[in-house]
PDB file of C-alpha atoms in Angstrom:
ATOM      1  CA  GLN A   1       0.252   0.151  -0.340  1.00 77.00           C
ATOM      2  CA  VAL A   2       1.223   3.464  -0.942  1.00 87.00           C
ATOM      3  CA  GLN A   3       0.291   6.249   0.835  1.00 91.00           C
ATOM      4  CA  LEU A   4       0.857  10.438  -0.298  1.00 95.00           C
ATOM      5  CA  ILE A   5       0.998  13.465   1.299  1.00 95.00           C
ATOM      6  CA  GLU A   6       1.281  16.946  -0.862  1.00 97.00           C
ATOM      7  CA  SER A   7       2.427  19.990   0.512  1.00 96.00           C
ATOM      8  CA  GLY A   8       3.192  23.284  -0.106  1.00 96.00           C
ATOM      9  CA  GLY A   9       0.236  24.958  -1.447  1.00 96.00           C
ATOM     10  CA  GLY A  10      -1.509  28.151  -0.892  1.00 97.00           C
ATOM     11  CA  SER A  11      -1.946  31.822  -2.630  1.00 97.00           C
ATOM     12  CA  VAL A  12       0.669  32.298  -5.417  1.00 97.00           C
ATOM     13  CA  GLN A  13       0.754  35.612  -7.225  1.00 97.00           C
ATOM     14  CA  VAL A  14       0.095  35.877 -11.141  1.00 98.00           C
ATOM     15  CA  GLY A  15       3.182  35.483 -13.051  1.00 98.00           C
ATOM     16  CA  GLY A  16       4.616  33.664  -9.859  1.00 98.00           C
ATOM     17  CA  SER A  17       5.862  29.723  -9.728  1.00 97.00           C
ATOM     18  CA  LEU A  18       4.566  27.535  -7.270  1.00 96.00           C
ATOM     19  CA  SER A  19       6.624  24.335  -5.719  1.00 97.00           C
ATOM     20  CA  LEU A  20       4.809  21.548  -4.574  1.00 98.00           C
ATOM     21  CA  SER A  21       5.882  18.219  -2.704  1.00 98.00           C
ATOM     22  CA  CYS A  22       4.490  15.102  -2.104  1.00 96.00           C
ATOM     23  CA  ALA A  23       5.651  12.406   0.654  1.00 94.00           C
ATOM     24  CA  VAL A  24       5.579   8.788  -0.768  1.00 89.00           C
ATOM     25  CA  SER A  25       5.724   5.988   2.163  1.00 87.00           C
ATOM     26  CA  ALA A  26       7.536   3.676   0.096  1.00 70.00           C
ATOM     27  CA  ASN A  27      10.005   4.161  -2.871  1.00 62.00           C
ATOM     28  CA  PRO A  28       8.322   3.318  -5.883  1.00 57.00           C
ATOM     29  CA  SER A  29      10.799   3.872  -8.572  1.00 55.00           C
ATOM     30  CA  SER A  30      11.215   0.788  -9.706  1.00 66.00           C
ATOM     31  CA  LYS A  31       7.207  -0.251 -10.402  1.00 83.00           C
ATOM     32  CA  TYR A  32       5.281   2.657 -10.083  1.00 90.00           C
ATOM     33  CA  CYS A  33       4.077   5.738 -12.436  1.00 93.00           C
ATOM     34  CA  LEU A  34       4.131   9.243 -10.771  1.00 94.00           C
ATOM     35  CA  GLY A  35       1.299  11.821 -11.412  1.00 96.00           C
ATOM     36  CA  TRP A  36       0.331  15.347 -10.357  1.00 98.00           C
ATOM     37  CA  PHE A  37      -3.392  16.255 -10.944  1.00 98.00           C
ATOM     38  CA  ARG A  38      -5.664  19.233  -9.949  1.00 98.00           C
ATOM     39  CA  GLN A  39      -9.362  20.131 -10.016  1.00 98.00           C
ATOM     40  CA  PRO A  40     -10.575  23.523 -10.293  1.00 97.00           C
ATOM     41  CA  PRO A  41     -13.828  24.473  -8.690  1.00 93.00           C
ATOM     42  CA  GLY A  42     -16.711  23.266 -10.311  1.00 95.00           C
ATOM     43  CA  ALA A  43     -14.507  21.057 -12.937  1.00 96.00           C
ATOM     44  CA  GLU A  44     -13.787  17.470 -12.891  1.00 96.00           C
ATOM     45  CA  ARG A  45      -9.909  16.248 -11.684  1.00 97.00           C
ATOM     46  CA  GLU A  46      -7.494  16.076 -14.309  1.00 96.00           C
ATOM     47  CA  GLY A  47      -4.050  14.934 -14.898  1.00 97.00           C
ATOM     48  CA  ILE A  48      -1.261  17.559 -15.425  1.00 98.00           C
ATOM     49  CA  ALA A  49       1.949  15.721 -15.420  1.00 98.00           C
ATOM     50  CA  THR A  50       2.910  12.194 -14.864  1.00 98.00           C
ATOM     51  CA  LEU A  51       6.215  10.596 -14.654  1.00 95.00           C
ATOM     52  CA  ASN A  52       7.499   6.817 -14.943  1.00 93.00           C
ATOM     53  CA  SER A  53       9.908   5.944 -12.161  1.00 90.00           C
ATOM     54  CA  ARG A  54      11.108   2.493 -14.363  1.00 90.00           C
ATOM     55  CA  ASP A  55      12.731   4.988 -16.940  1.00 92.00           C
ATOM     56  CA  GLY A  56      11.927   8.531 -16.016  1.00 92.00           C
ATOM     57  CA  ARG A  57       9.937   9.519 -19.170  1.00 96.00           C
ATOM     58  CA  THR A  58       7.482  12.299 -18.213  1.00 97.00           C
ATOM     59  CA  HIS A  59       3.937  13.279 -19.681  1.00 98.00           C
ATOM     60  CA  TYR A  60       2.406  16.747 -19.919  1.00 98.00           C
ATOM     61  CA  ALA A  61      -0.903  18.180 -20.265  1.00 97.00           C
ATOM     62  CA  ASP A  62      -1.166  21.311 -23.003  1.00 97.00           C
ATOM     63  CA  SER A  63      -2.310  23.851 -20.487  1.00 96.00           C
ATOM     64  CA  VAL A  64       0.868  23.158 -18.119  1.00 97.00           C
ATOM     65  CA  LYS A  65       3.547  22.362 -21.161  1.00 96.00           C
ATOM     66  CA  GLY A  66       6.441  24.282 -20.976  1.00 97.00           C
ATOM     67  CA  ARG A  67       5.785  25.724 -17.472  1.00 98.00           C
ATOM     68  CA  ALA A  68       5.666  22.920 -15.103  1.00 98.00           C
ATOM     69  CA  THR A  69       8.562  19.933 -14.058  1.00 98.00           C
ATOM     70  CA  ILE A  70       7.404  16.888 -12.575  1.00 98.00           C
ATOM     71  CA  SER A  71      10.832  15.451 -10.772  1.00 96.00           C
ATOM     72  CA  GLN A  72      11.661  12.486  -7.942  1.00 92.00           C
ATOM     73  CA  ASP A  73      13.718  12.269  -5.241  1.00 89.00           C
ATOM     74  CA  ASN A  74      14.196   8.396  -4.460  1.00 80.00           C
ATOM     75  CA  ALA A  75      16.471   8.777  -1.547  1.00 81.00           C
ATOM     76  CA  LYS A  76      13.692  10.897  -0.180  1.00 85.00           C
ATOM     77  CA  ASN A  77      10.463   9.346  -1.322  1.00 87.00           C
ATOM     78  CA  THR A  78       9.480  12.792  -2.573  1.00 92.00           C
ATOM     79  CA  ILE A  79       7.813  13.747  -6.077  1.00 94.00           C
ATOM     80  CA  TYR A  80       7.740  17.532  -6.874  1.00 97.00           C
ATOM     81  CA  LEU A  81       5.844  19.840  -9.132  1.00 98.00           C
ATOM     82  CA  GLN A  82       7.690  23.048  -9.880  1.00 98.00           C
ATOM     83  CA  MET A  83       5.330  25.292 -11.833  1.00 98.00           C
ATOM     84  CA  ASN A  84       5.942  29.112 -13.092  1.00 98.00           C
ATOM     85  CA  ASN A  85       3.875  31.715 -14.765  1.00 98.00           C
ATOM     86  CA  LEU A  86       0.633  31.032 -13.199  1.00 98.00           C
ATOM     87  CA  VAL A  87      -2.455  32.159 -14.416  1.00 96.00           C
ATOM     88  CA  PRO A  88      -5.735  31.998 -12.386  1.00 96.00           C
ATOM     89  CA  GLU A  89      -7.037  28.811 -14.665  1.00 95.00           C
ATOM     90  CA  ASP A  90      -4.028  27.215 -12.509  1.00 97.00           C
ATOM     91  CA  THR A  91      -6.200  27.625  -9.265  1.00 97.00           C
ATOM     92  CA  ALA A  92      -7.500  24.459  -7.845  1.00 98.00           C
ATOM     93  CA  LEU A  93      -7.041  21.930  -5.527  1.00 98.00           C
ATOM     94  CA  TYR A  94      -3.671  19.349  -6.389  1.00 98.00           C
ATOM     95  CA  TYR A  95      -3.344  15.980  -5.415  1.00 98.00           C
ATOM     96  CA  CYS A  96      -0.170  13.685  -5.876  1.00 97.00           C
ATOM     97  CA  ALA A  97      -0.753  10.406  -7.292  1.00 96.00           C
ATOM     98  CA  ALA A  98       0.415   6.802  -8.096  1.00 94.00           C
ATOM     99  CA  ARG A  99      -0.039   3.770 -10.178  1.00 94.00           C
ATOM    100  CA  PRO A 100       1.686   0.414 -10.739  1.00 91.00           C
ATOM    101  CA  SER A 101       3.768   0.497 -13.867  1.00 90.00           C
ATOM    102  CA  ALA A 102       4.036  -2.571 -16.192  1.00 87.00           C
ATOM    103  CA  GLY A 103       6.907  -1.135 -17.975  1.00 90.00           C
ATOM    104  CA  GLY A 104       9.099   1.841 -19.068  1.00 92.00           C
ATOM    105  CA  GLY A 105       7.368   4.718 -21.352  1.00 94.00           C
ATOM    106  CA  PHE A 106       4.226   7.062 -21.340  1.00 95.00           C
ATOM    107  CA  CYS A 107       2.119   6.797 -17.992  1.00 96.00           C
ATOM    108  CA  SER A 108      -1.550   7.863 -18.899  1.00 96.00           C
ATOM    109  CA  PRO A 109      -3.025  10.352 -17.222  1.00 96.00           C
ATOM    110  CA  LEU A 110      -6.637   9.128 -16.926  1.00 95.00           C
ATOM    111  CA  LEU A 111      -8.135   8.746 -13.595  1.00 94.00           C
ATOM    112  CA  GLU A 112      -9.544   5.088 -13.698  1.00 93.00           C
ATOM    113  CA  MET A 113      -5.632   4.065 -13.901  1.00 92.00           C
ATOM    114  CA  TRP A 114      -4.211   5.633 -10.668  1.00 95.00           C
ATOM    115  CA  ASN A 115      -4.654   3.412  -7.455  1.00 92.00           C
ATOM    116  CA  TYR A 116      -2.792   5.654  -4.921  1.00 94.00           C
ATOM    117  CA  TRP A 117      -4.275   9.489  -3.772  1.00 96.00           C
ATOM    118  CA  GLY A 118      -2.698  11.968  -1.474  1.00 97.00           C
ATOM    119  CA  PRO A 119      -5.416  14.501   0.614  1.00 97.00           C
ATOM    120  CA  GLY A 120      -4.656  17.262  -1.776  1.00 97.00           C
ATOM    121  CA  THR A 121      -3.374  20.875  -1.082  1.00 97.00           C
ATOM    122  CA  GLN A 122      -4.712  23.888  -2.470  1.00 98.00           C
ATOM    123  CA  VAL A 123      -3.220  26.452  -4.944  1.00 98.00           C
ATOM    124  CA  SER A 124      -4.819  30.052  -5.533  1.00 98.00           C
ATOM    125  CA  VAL A 125      -3.574  32.117  -8.133  1.00 97.00           C
ATOM    126  CA  SER A 126      -4.729  35.898  -7.411  1.00 93.00           C
ATOM    127  CA  SER A 127      -4.932  38.449 -10.132  1.00 84.00           C
TER     128      SER A 127
END
């Protein structure tokens, strides 16, 4: 069983950056996909960034491509999300998640494929 807890949420100014962390109960680097998802007010949850710990392959949603970076630190059992040039549309509850990875390559952000979730952390971008 994998446990995840996000941290680093809060209020951020438009044009600024956010840095989120997610503590993972065990090192999933050998067999897990890792991801960041967000749910804006009144909207459905969406995947914005994924990383395959098997080979480091990443994927980003168009909404954050070029602005976001997902990474992991195996020694600290932590995954990170860095995102800059924030806009009000980035306001959302942000979740980290994990799921088993059958092999290397692309980790799909489809919600039904993800097994383990953190409780979420709120990010509010002010204009």
